[in-house]
Structure formats: C-alpha cells, structure tokens
XYZ file of C-alpha atoms in Angstrom:
531
model
C 23.118 30.034 -11.411
C 25.021 28.985 -14.548
C 28.239 30.586 -15.720
C 26.601 32.229 -18.750
C 23.885 33.801 -16.578
C 26.469 35.187 -14.136
C 28.510 36.673 -16.970
C 25.423 38.206 -18.589
C 24.338 39.834 -15.331
C 27.727 41.556 -15.121
C 27.577 42.733 -18.752
C 23.901 43.405 -19.551
C 22.233 46.183 -17.555
C 18.454 46.339 -17.956
C 15.337 45.664 -15.886
C 14.561 42.338 -17.536
C 18.005 40.911 -16.748
C 17.551 41.802 -13.098
C 14.124 40.163 -12.770
C 14.020 37.176 -15.150
C 15.142 33.680 -13.985
C 18.767 32.807 -14.861
C 17.795 29.356 -16.224
C 16.509 30.920 -19.444
C 20.050 31.809 -20.548
C 21.045 28.178 -21.220
C 23.045 26.851 -24.155
C 20.032 26.027 -26.325
C 19.123 29.637 -27.039
C 22.704 30.411 -28.135
C 22.849 27.320 -30.364
C 19.546 28.308 -31.941
C 20.690 31.871 -32.658
C 24.063 30.821 -34.075
C 22.492 28.116 -36.251
C 20.115 30.554 -37.939
C 22.838 33.175 -38.353
C 24.829 31.016 -40.757
C 22.395 32.502 -43.291
C 23.830 35.916 -42.440
C 27.343 34.524 -42.813
C 26.478 33.593 -46.413
C 25.760 37.258 -47.161
C 28.980 38.545 -45.627
C 31.010 35.776 -47.242
C 29.558 36.262 -50.732
C 29.944 40.061 -50.670
C 33.533 39.943 -49.457
C 34.635 37.122 -51.769
C 33.548 38.824 -54.965
C 35.224 42.113 -53.988
C 38.588 40.349 -53.818
C 38.018 37.960 -56.714
C 37.351 40.699 -59.291
C 40.911 42.059 -58.834
C 42.662 38.668 -59.153
C 44.613 38.473 -62.464
C 43.130 35.131 -63.708
C 39.571 36.381 -63.092
C 40.360 39.706 -64.777
C 41.622 37.824 -67.828
C 38.840 35.197 -68.039
C 35.936 37.598 -67.520
C 37.176 40.522 -69.637
C 38.038 43.019 -66.901
C 41.400 43.975 -68.368
C 40.240 46.675 -70.770
C 41.734 50.163 -70.979
C 38.395 51.996 -70.677
C 38.206 52.579 -66.915
C 34.488 53.458 -66.960
C 33.588 50.326 -68.984
C 35.631 48.115 -66.636
C 33.994 49.756 -63.611
C 30.551 49.078 -65.095
C 31.384 45.416 -65.725
C 32.705 45.026 -62.174
C 29.533 46.627 -60.860
C 27.333 44.293 -62.921
C 29.105 41.177 -61.626
C 28.935 42.322 -58.014
C 25.429 43.790 -57.962
C 23.671 40.779 -59.529
C 23.773 39.135 -56.087
C 21.966 42.103 -54.528
C 19.295 41.996 -57.242
C 18.563 38.372 -56.321
C 18.600 39.292 -52.639
C 15.923 41.935 -53.209
C 13.549 39.397 -54.780
C 14.297 36.792 -52.115
C 13.583 39.216 -49.279
C 10.224 40.218 -50.792
C 9.075 36.598 -51.190
C 10.375 35.471 -47.799
C 7.427 36.831 -45.804
C 4.641 34.728 -47.378
C 6.972 31.715 -47.489
C 7.935 31.831 -43.822
C 4.371 32.530 -42.671
C 3.142 29.536 -44.675
C 5.902 26.970 -44.096
C 7.567 28.146 -40.885
C 10.908 29.716 -40.017
C 12.929 26.521 -39.623
C 12.084 24.786 -42.892
C 12.311 27.964 -44.932
C 15.866 28.507 -43.672
C 16.729 24.943 -44.664
C 15.155 25.482 -48.091
C 16.991 28.718 -48.842
C 20.297 27.089 -47.866
C 19.749 24.650 -50.756
C 19.072 27.542 -53.134
C 22.317 29.249 -52.055
C 24.243 26.034 -52.746
C 22.902 25.858 -56.306
C 23.982 29.455 -56.965
C 27.461 28.894 -55.511
C 28.034 25.823 -57.699
C 27.088 27.822 -60.800
C 29.526 30.621 -59.899
C 32.416 28.246 -59.289
C 31.726 26.424 -62.580
C 31.243 29.577 -64.706
C 34.715 29.243 -66.311
C 34.738 32.659 -67.931
C 31.052 32.721 -68.863
C 29.489 35.995 -67.750
C 25.998 34.550 -68.229
C 26.674 31.656 -65.859
C 28.289 34.015 -63.347
C 25.313 36.380 -63.442
C 22.816 33.509 -63.090
C 24.740 31.900 -60.220
C 25.022 35.141 -58.311
C 21.328 35.952 -58.831
C 20.211 32.497 -57.602
C 22.562 32.599 -54.603
C 21.326 36.124 -53.923
C 17.714 34.941 -53.860
C 18.602 32.483 -51.090
C 20.729 34.991 -49.189
C 18.008 37.655 -49.393
C 15.331 35.270 -48.116
C 17.622 34.202 -45.265
C 18.233 37.853 -44.363
C 14.500 38.217 -43.710
C 13.827 34.898 -41.947
C 16.961 34.789 -39.792
C 16.266 37.813 -37.514
C 12.571 36.861 -37.226
C 13.442 33.364 -36.032
C 16.024 34.584 -33.538
C 13.927 37.436 -32.115
C 10.920 35.118 -31.643
C 13.040 32.717 -29.593
C 15.309 35.099 -27.660
C 14.714 36.056 -23.998
C 13.793 39.745 -23.853
C 16.818 40.771 -21.735
C 19.308 39.594 -24.378
C 17.174 39.883 -27.504
C 19.411 42.683 -28.773
C 22.516 40.567 -28.269
C 21.096 37.471 -29.965
C 19.385 39.288 -32.839
C 22.556 41.315 -33.317
C 24.441 38.064 -33.898
C 23.058 38.419 -37.420
C 25.451 41.318 -38.007
C 28.310 39.530 -36.224
C 27.966 36.551 -38.555
C 27.869 38.873 -41.579
C 31.176 40.479 -40.622
C 32.716 37.146 -39.571
C 31.859 35.662 -42.966
C 33.335 38.733 -44.598
C 36.516 38.521 -42.537
C 37.055 34.838 -43.409
C 36.455 35.575 -47.086
C 38.914 38.505 -46.998
C 41.672 36.255 -45.682
C 40.818 33.494 -48.171
C 41.212 36.038 -50.976
C 44.569 37.126 -49.573
C 45.759 33.520 -49.204
C 44.897 32.486 -52.753
C 46.575 35.641 -54.098
C 49.946 34.511 -52.712
C 49.689 30.683 -52.763
C 47.622 29.789 -55.859
C 47.936 30.497 -59.571
C 45.718 29.972 -62.597
C 41.952 29.492 -62.524
C 41.995 27.841 -59.095
C 42.938 31.261 -57.687
C 39.331 32.418 -58.134
C 37.476 29.087 -58.366
C 38.480 28.108 -54.816
C 37.165 31.237 -53.021
C 33.958 31.109 -55.095
C 33.437 27.422 -54.218
C 33.981 27.748 -50.461
C 31.063 30.184 -50.354
C 29.073 26.955 -49.964
C 30.386 26.344 -46.421
C 28.028 28.684 -44.477
C 25.043 27.407 -46.504
C 25.944 23.822 -45.583
C 26.282 24.803 -41.921
C 22.915 26.604 -42.046
C 21.200 23.494 -43.393
C 22.864 21.055 -40.998
C 22.454 23.145 -37.843
C 18.827 24.113 -38.484
C 17.919 20.422 -38.684
C 18.940 20.211 -35.001
C 16.677 23.092 -33.897
C 12.969 23.490 -33.154
C 10.427 25.680 -34.903
C 9.632 29.136 -33.474
C 7.065 28.811 -30.631
C 5.385 32.035 -31.730
C 4.902 30.687 -35.268
C 3.548 27.426 -33.841
C 1.062 29.428 -31.745
C -0.115 31.254 -34.860
C -0.851 27.846 -36.402
C -2.880 26.880 -33.269
C -0.344 24.191 -32.396
C -0.526 25.211 -28.742
C 0.868 22.135 -27.021
C 3.838 22.040 -29.376
C 4.421 25.762 -28.895
C 4.399 25.382 -25.118
C 6.754 22.392 -25.279
C 9.222 24.205 -27.564
C 9.156 27.359 -25.426
C 9.724 25.297 -22.284
C 12.677 23.501 -23.878
C 14.237 26.710 -25.192
C 13.816 28.491 -21.844
C 15.075 25.462 -19.864
C 12.094 25.740 -17.499
C 9.151 23.486 -16.623
C 5.862 24.398 -18.270
C 4.289 25.227 -14.900
C 7.059 27.685 -13.935
C 5.587 31.201 -13.292
C 7.902 32.801 -15.860
C 6.859 30.250 -18.479
C 3.182 30.770 -17.734
C 3.538 34.534 -17.983
C 5.485 34.516 -21.246
C 3.169 31.977 -22.847
C 0.121 33.910 -21.733
C 1.566 37.091 -23.252
C 1.828 35.219 -26.571
C -1.773 34.034 -26.208
C -3.111 37.485 -25.300
C -1.310 39.175 -28.177
C -2.548 36.611 -30.703
C -6.105 36.741 -29.399
C -6.056 40.542 -29.573
C -4.879 40.480 -33.192
C -7.434 37.894 -34.268
C -10.190 39.812 -32.561
C -9.300 42.884 -34.638
C -8.773 41.444 -38.118
C -8.993 37.645 -37.972
C -6.717 35.372 -39.995
C -5.897 37.769 -42.811
C -4.334 37.170 -46.204
C -1.028 38.624 -47.337
C -2.748 41.588 -49.015
C -4.991 42.201 -46.012
C -1.925 42.284 -43.775
C -0.242 44.684 -46.184
C -3.248 46.996 -46.019
C -3.293 46.694 -42.229
C 0.373 47.664 -42.071
C -0.041 50.856 -44.097
C -3.501 52.064 -42.975
C -3.139 51.742 -39.184
C -0.914 54.404 -37.647
C 0.882 52.229 -35.092
C 1.860 49.682 -37.746
C 2.698 52.271 -40.400
C 5.008 54.097 -37.989
C 6.995 50.940 -37.313
C 7.212 49.969 -40.986
C 8.487 53.426 -41.946
C 11.057 53.364 -39.132
C 12.333 49.928 -40.228
C 12.556 50.892 -43.901
C 14.225 54.248 -43.219
C 16.776 52.659 -40.886
C 17.785 50.253 -43.660
C 18.107 53.072 -46.190
C 20.307 54.960 -43.740
C 22.382 51.851 -43.043
C 23.305 51.481 -46.700
C 23.853 55.200 -47.278
C 26.629 55.210 -44.687
C 28.688 53.676 -47.484
C 29.547 50.561 -45.501
C 28.902 48.063 -48.278
C 30.838 50.210 -50.711
C 33.859 49.564 -48.516
C 32.928 45.945 -47.780
C 32.593 45.005 -51.432
C 35.250 47.203 -53.014
C 37.751 47.356 -50.144
C 40.742 46.159 -52.248
C 39.960 48.783 -54.900
C 39.533 51.516 -52.261
C 42.799 50.639 -50.503
C 44.527 50.747 -53.876
C 43.066 54.224 -54.495
C 44.457 55.322 -51.122
C 47.974 54.488 -52.261
C 48.530 50.813 -51.423
C 50.055 49.012 -54.406
C 49.719 45.402 -55.526
C 46.742 43.023 -55.139
C 48.292 41.161 -52.183
C 48.922 44.366 -50.206
C 45.390 45.674 -50.648
C 43.899 42.241 -49.898
C 45.991 42.027 -46.713
C 44.691 45.426 -45.611
C 41.185 44.198 -46.359
C 41.788 41.224 -44.061
C 42.770 43.574 -41.230
C 39.619 45.570 -41.982
C 37.590 42.372 -41.499
C 39.191 41.696 -38.103
C 38.371 45.238 -36.945
C 34.719 44.753 -37.924
C 34.346 41.443 -36.089
C 36.012 42.735 -32.914
C 33.891 45.899 -32.888
C 30.659 43.966 -33.435
C 31.449 41.644 -30.500
C 32.082 44.653 -28.249
C 28.755 46.222 -29.280
C 26.711 43.074 -28.712
C 28.244 42.318 -25.312
C 28.458 45.782 -23.789
C 26.162 48.141 -25.689
C 23.098 46.585 -27.394
C 21.205 45.680 -24.206
C 22.997 48.063 -21.818
C 23.779 51.375 -23.517
C 20.833 50.705 -25.784
C 20.052 50.874 -29.484
C 19.172 54.572 -29.755
C 22.256 56.034 -28.099
C 24.473 53.718 -30.155
C 22.909 54.994 -33.388
C 23.277 58.632 -32.328
C 26.964 58.794 -31.502
C 28.080 56.500 -34.332
C 26.274 58.702 -36.901
C 28.634 61.570 -36.083
C 31.724 59.361 -35.774
C 31.127 57.681 -39.159
C 30.570 61.044 -40.836
C 33.855 62.422 -39.487
C 35.780 59.361 -40.712
C 34.277 59.594 -44.201
C 34.905 63.336 -44.438
C 38.575 62.941 -43.515
C 39.093 60.310 -46.212
C 37.350 62.455 -48.840
C 39.207 65.647 -47.923
C 42.565 63.833 -47.865
C 42.002 62.500 -51.386
C 40.870 65.956 -52.531
C 43.668 68.013 -50.940
C 46.648 65.622 -51.008
C 45.817 62.691 -53.333
C 48.149 59.667 -53.356
C 50.708 59.602 -56.173
C 51.305 56.290 -57.929
C 54.763 54.912 -57.156
C 55.292 57.269 -54.218
C 55.240 56.125 -50.568
C 52.063 56.775 -48.602
C 52.471 59.973 -46.484
C 51.458 60.157 -42.785
C 48.162 61.838 -43.713
C 47.514 58.937 -46.074
C 48.103 56.370 -43.346
C 45.634 58.221 -41.159
C 43.149 57.973 -44.042
C 43.718 54.198 -43.984
C 43.180 54.218 -40.228
C 39.957 56.166 -40.822
C 38.686 53.257 -42.930
C 39.252 50.949 -39.946
C 37.676 53.477 -37.560
C 34.646 53.737 -39.829
C 34.299 49.943 -39.736
C 34.422 49.960 -35.930
C 31.892 52.796 -35.599
C 29.487 51.055 -37.979
C 29.565 47.867 -35.914
C 28.982 49.883 -32.728
C 25.594 50.999 -34.011
C 24.241 51.032 -37.545
C 25.288 47.501 -38.437
C 23.524 45.414 -35.747
C 20.983 47.921 -34.374
C 18.961 48.268 -37.597
C 18.310 44.523 -37.754
C 17.432 44.466 -34.055
C 14.836 47.218 -34.497
C 13.311 45.753 -37.667
C 12.755 42.340 -36.081
C 11.572 43.389 -32.608
C 9.277 46.410 -33.044
C 6.462 45.010 -35.283
C 3.306 43.475 -33.856
C 3.447 39.667 -34.063
C 1.140 39.163 -37.038
C 3.124 41.693 -39.115
C 6.634 40.729 -38.003
C 7.600 38.701 -41.073
C 6.080 41.299 -43.416
C 7.859 44.180 -41.657
C 11.229 42.413 -41.732
C 10.608 41.473 -45.369
C 10.098 45.128 -46.315
C 13.131 46.157 -44.276
C 15.344 43.459 -45.772
C 14.154 44.177 -49.313
C 14.908 47.877 -48.771
C 18.353 46.989 -47.471
C 19.055 44.889 -50.553
C 17.632 47.478 -52.940
C 19.924 50.198 -51.608
C 22.769 47.710 -51.296
C 22.268 47.077 -55.013
C 22.212 50.815 -55.747
C 25.444 51.369 -53.807
C 27.189 48.285 -55.248
C 26.205 49.330 -58.764
C 27.181 52.995 -58.345
C 30.407 52.949 -56.332
C 32.897 51.731 -59.002
C 31.674 54.476 -61.338
C 31.650 57.046 -58.499
C 35.288 56.248 -57.691
C 36.152 57.065 -61.304
C 33.838 60.016 -62.019
C 32.898 61.878 -58.788
C 35.930 64.103 -58.354
C 39.623 63.232 -58.529
C 40.091 59.646 -57.292
C 36.433 59.645 -56.307
C 36.815 61.915 -53.280
C 33.232 63.114 -53.717
C 31.888 59.628 -52.972
C 33.260 59.785 -49.421
C 31.854 63.282 -48.860
C 28.415 62.129 -50.053
C 28.378 59.159 -47.676
C 29.695 61.311 -44.821
C 26.912 63.846 -45.348
C 24.311 61.070 -45.115
C 25.878 59.944 -41.817
C 25.480 63.404 -40.281
C 21.867 63.654 -41.495
C 21.034 60.289 -39.893
C 21.766 61.708 -36.439
C 18.726 63.996 -36.695
C 16.463 61.209 -37.933
C 17.337 59.061 -34.907
C 17.074 61.996 -32.483
C 13.526 62.869 -33.491
C 11.962 59.551 -34.513
C 13.642 56.497 -32.919
C 12.668 55.388 -29.367
C 14.670 53.061 -27.112
C 13.506 49.400 -27.027
C 15.999 47.622 -24.781
C 14.316 45.393 -22.188
C 10.823 45.696 -23.727
C 9.141 42.361 -24.506
C 7.921 41.697 -28.043
C 4.337 41.501 -26.834
C 4.484 45.044 -25.397
C 5.870 46.969 -28.372
C 2.298 48.189 -28.995
C 2.526 50.206 -25.772
C 5.727 51.822 -26.979
C 4.636 52.660 -30.530
C 0.845 52.819 -30.273
C -1.658 49.960 -30.422
C -2.576 48.501 -33.783
C -6.375 48.869 -33.860
C -8.448 51.761 -35.086
C -8.593 53.443 -31.650
C -4.964 53.615 -30.528
C -4.180 54.239 -26.908
C -1.604 56.709 -25.720
C 1.928 55.570 -26.618
C 4.313 54.936 -23.726
C 7.976 55.752 -23.480
C 10.472 53.102 -22.479
C 10.612 54.616 -18.987
C 6.810 54.408 -18.696
C 6.951 50.780 -19.672
C 9.575 49.914 -17.077
C 7.751 51.756 -14.270
C 4.226 50.607 -15.139
C 3.701 47.040 -13.943
C 0.093 47.057 -15.151
C 1.334 45.982 -18.602
C 1.074 42.372 -17.383
C -2.384 41.299 -18.542
C -4.570 40.009 -15.735
C -6.854 38.090 -18.020
C -5.780 34.507 -18.576
C -7.123 32.665 -21.629
C -7.494 28.921 -21.282
C -6.251 27.940 -24.736
C -5.492 24.274 -24.220
C -7.799 22.075 -22.204
C-alpha cells in the first residue's frame, strides 16, 4: 500500500475508503485535480488583486478614485471590481454547451487563453477606464467558464472516497490564489512606486492561467465525457490509467459498468438530447429539479454570507475597523489570506469526507453569523475613532474577521462546489454546475457592486452590512437542516437513489444510510459495450 493511501485511510472515514483498493489513490489523480484547479486560482487571484490595487495611490490617481464625494468614489470602485463578475456570469452560462461539445480538457485550455487576453488588457490600461472594464470583463468570461468546467472535470475523475477532498481543492486554490495576491499587494505597497505599483500585480494575474494551460496539456480527457461520446475503448484506457489498475481488475470492471449502466439508462429515457431538451428535462422531472434548486440555493447562500465582500474589499474593511495606512490594512489582508488557506486544508483533509458536507454546513452557518454580528454590533456601539488606537473590543472585531474566514472554509466555501458537481445525474452534470456557477457569479456581482455603497450608507461605518450578512448566515442553518442530505461516500452513478430517479416514475428516495447498507445498488446486469 502506498504512502498516500495509508495516510488517507487514517484521515478519511467512510465506507468507500474501507472497501476500495488502495492503488486508486496514486499521484495521477492528484496531479489531474491540481492542474484543473489553476482555473480556480485565477478567480481567487483576480478578486484579491483588484481589492488591494484600488487603494494604491498611483491607481487612485490614474483612474480618478481620489474624489471627495465618498458615494461617487464607492460607485466607481464597485464598477471596476464588479465588471469581472459580470463576465464570469456570462462565461459560466456558456460553459455547459461548450464543455459538452468540446470536452472538459480542451475547454479548460481554451478559457486559459481568454483569461490571458483579459489580464494583458488590464495591465496595459494605463488610466483608461474603458480598457480596464473590457479587460476585466474578458478575463471574467474565462474565469467564469473555468469555474463551471473545473469541478465537473475533477468530480468525474475522482475516486468516490475522496471526491469531496479533490473537488474541494477548487476552493483551496481560490483561497491560495487570493492569499498570494494579498501578499503581492502588500509587497508592492512598500517596495514599488509609480505606475509599476499597480501594473505589476495586475500583470502577474496571468500566472495561474499559464499554469492551467500548461498542466492541462499533460492530462487526459474525462472518461465519463469520453463514454458519452461513445469512445468506449479510450474511456476505459483513461479510467484504467487514472485509477492505476489493469482494465480487468474487478474494481475497474465495476466502476466502468456503473458508467455504462447510467448512460444506457439515460439514453433509454430521453436519447441524445439537445441543450434545450436537457434544460426542460432538468426543470420538469422532480429528481432533477430538486438537485438543480439545491445547487442554485447553496450558491446564493454562499455569497450572502458576505465572504466575497471581505475577500474583495478587505483592505477597505480593515481600514473601517480602525487600522490606518494602506500598508497596514494590506498586511492584515495577507494574514486573512493565510487563515483562509489553512482552514480550507483542515476542512478538506479532516472534514469533507469524514465529518461530511451537511454537518459542516450546519455548524458553520451559526459560527459565521455570530462573527458577523459581533463585528456589526462593535461598529454600532463603539465605532473606531480616526487617529485613536484600536481598543481591545476592536481587536476582537479584527479577530472575528479571521474567525469568519476560517468558519467559511470549514463549510460553505468548499462544500457548495462539492454538492453542485456531484449530485446531478451524468447527462445534466455540466448544465447543473453551469447554473450553479452562474448563480454564484450573479450574486457575487450583486455583493461586489453593493458593498462599497453599503459601507458608506447602511448605518454608521456600514455596521448594518455586517448585520444583514449575519442574519443570512443564521437563516441558512434552517435551509440545510430541512433540505440538504449527506453525500459522502456515495458514487456519482448512485445519486439517483439518494435524490430520486430521473424518469417519469421515480422510485423511493434513499437516505445515505440506506445506500451504505443496501448492497443491491450494484447493478447485476452487465452490458457488453465494446466487442
């Protein structure tokens, strides 16, 4: 047994880990997941870079952010930041037909090129708001498309026992990109001067896109996508290589046959449908509609925690909490990034496939709400005074920002992407993730556009913004309690048993416990697909 398999068996506690062969946890599956997740790093990097850049003095001067009208300046900041999210929304919507037509691998390579074009335009804008808007919209289109394709590709390749861990790498790469960008912003604020102070951080946004392109060239296409194209021999070869097992190994035969059975079942129901037929199938069949609504609502909830308000405007928020000077607030933002990365690693290793997705969402809903409420009440009752030292209660408010970041990474950050990519039936997976990603970007846009104005207009120092986000966090607990099942250890091909089958005569839905206890879920029929 390899070292990685031994470590995983000590960390991950579920039925699949106990029964599946250790050979499937080889290095290839980790390389594949990390390669695709450089698309996620582009999102985290871009969002974090712009939040620091808009407070740098040369950028403020060149792009007209130095006015005395605080509301007008806040609106201009919001326009610059939120243009990326607008592009992301369009990219996520168009990603589903693109990836179903051209495949996961080559679409990820294509969107990396689009991101590079947008980054070059931003770095070369030289004070032109039009060029900055266009560059951020184009880069956003690529980032949004990657946000849809990335979790699909990883979930379709990941072994079921660690699918939560590998799919959750998407969130880890987001926060890692953000952390690196935070520290780049801090470094340029103390070491550079002039235009290069903002041109450099805008230009190095290209690094994760370059890594996405280069690394994806080394990887194979998704075996489940290949099967949908009737490229059976290639699908079997790719699955065998990814799992590090011979094609005649019993585990390989069982997993491949599950793919075959699921695909045959879908084709028997609706055939090879068009995009609009699939859309109708998603919303008219109860089992599919339930999963689409869950995915979309989870993404709305994720954004209404207020996380991207803090991610994008962290320097401004730290300044409002009493920290003075761009370098000081940017340094605090860098620490915030480290907290997020560390917390996300802890969740993926010890919670996603052991504690489970549902429990993680439940307890972090309450914890996030408490952190947000403390910050809002502190600003309301004892607001920071400019020029005065930060009081102990103020430092605890700063700590609450870091605690909020940790709680978010323990649940709502990674778990939403895991659910959205693993619960749909195979033929609707790309469409479901596309809707979920587009929803995420739409509400990301809403939050990014609204927060600067909220911090100026919703109560003194914007205390009401924190109370609003905290209230959403508490409400999310009840949504998860009543509507979200546990999915750890359930194979992709058996989500229909958990949520209800996808034809017109749905069978009784099973709970996770039913699934684990009932061994009859392994289909006895074997379809001879390849002669």
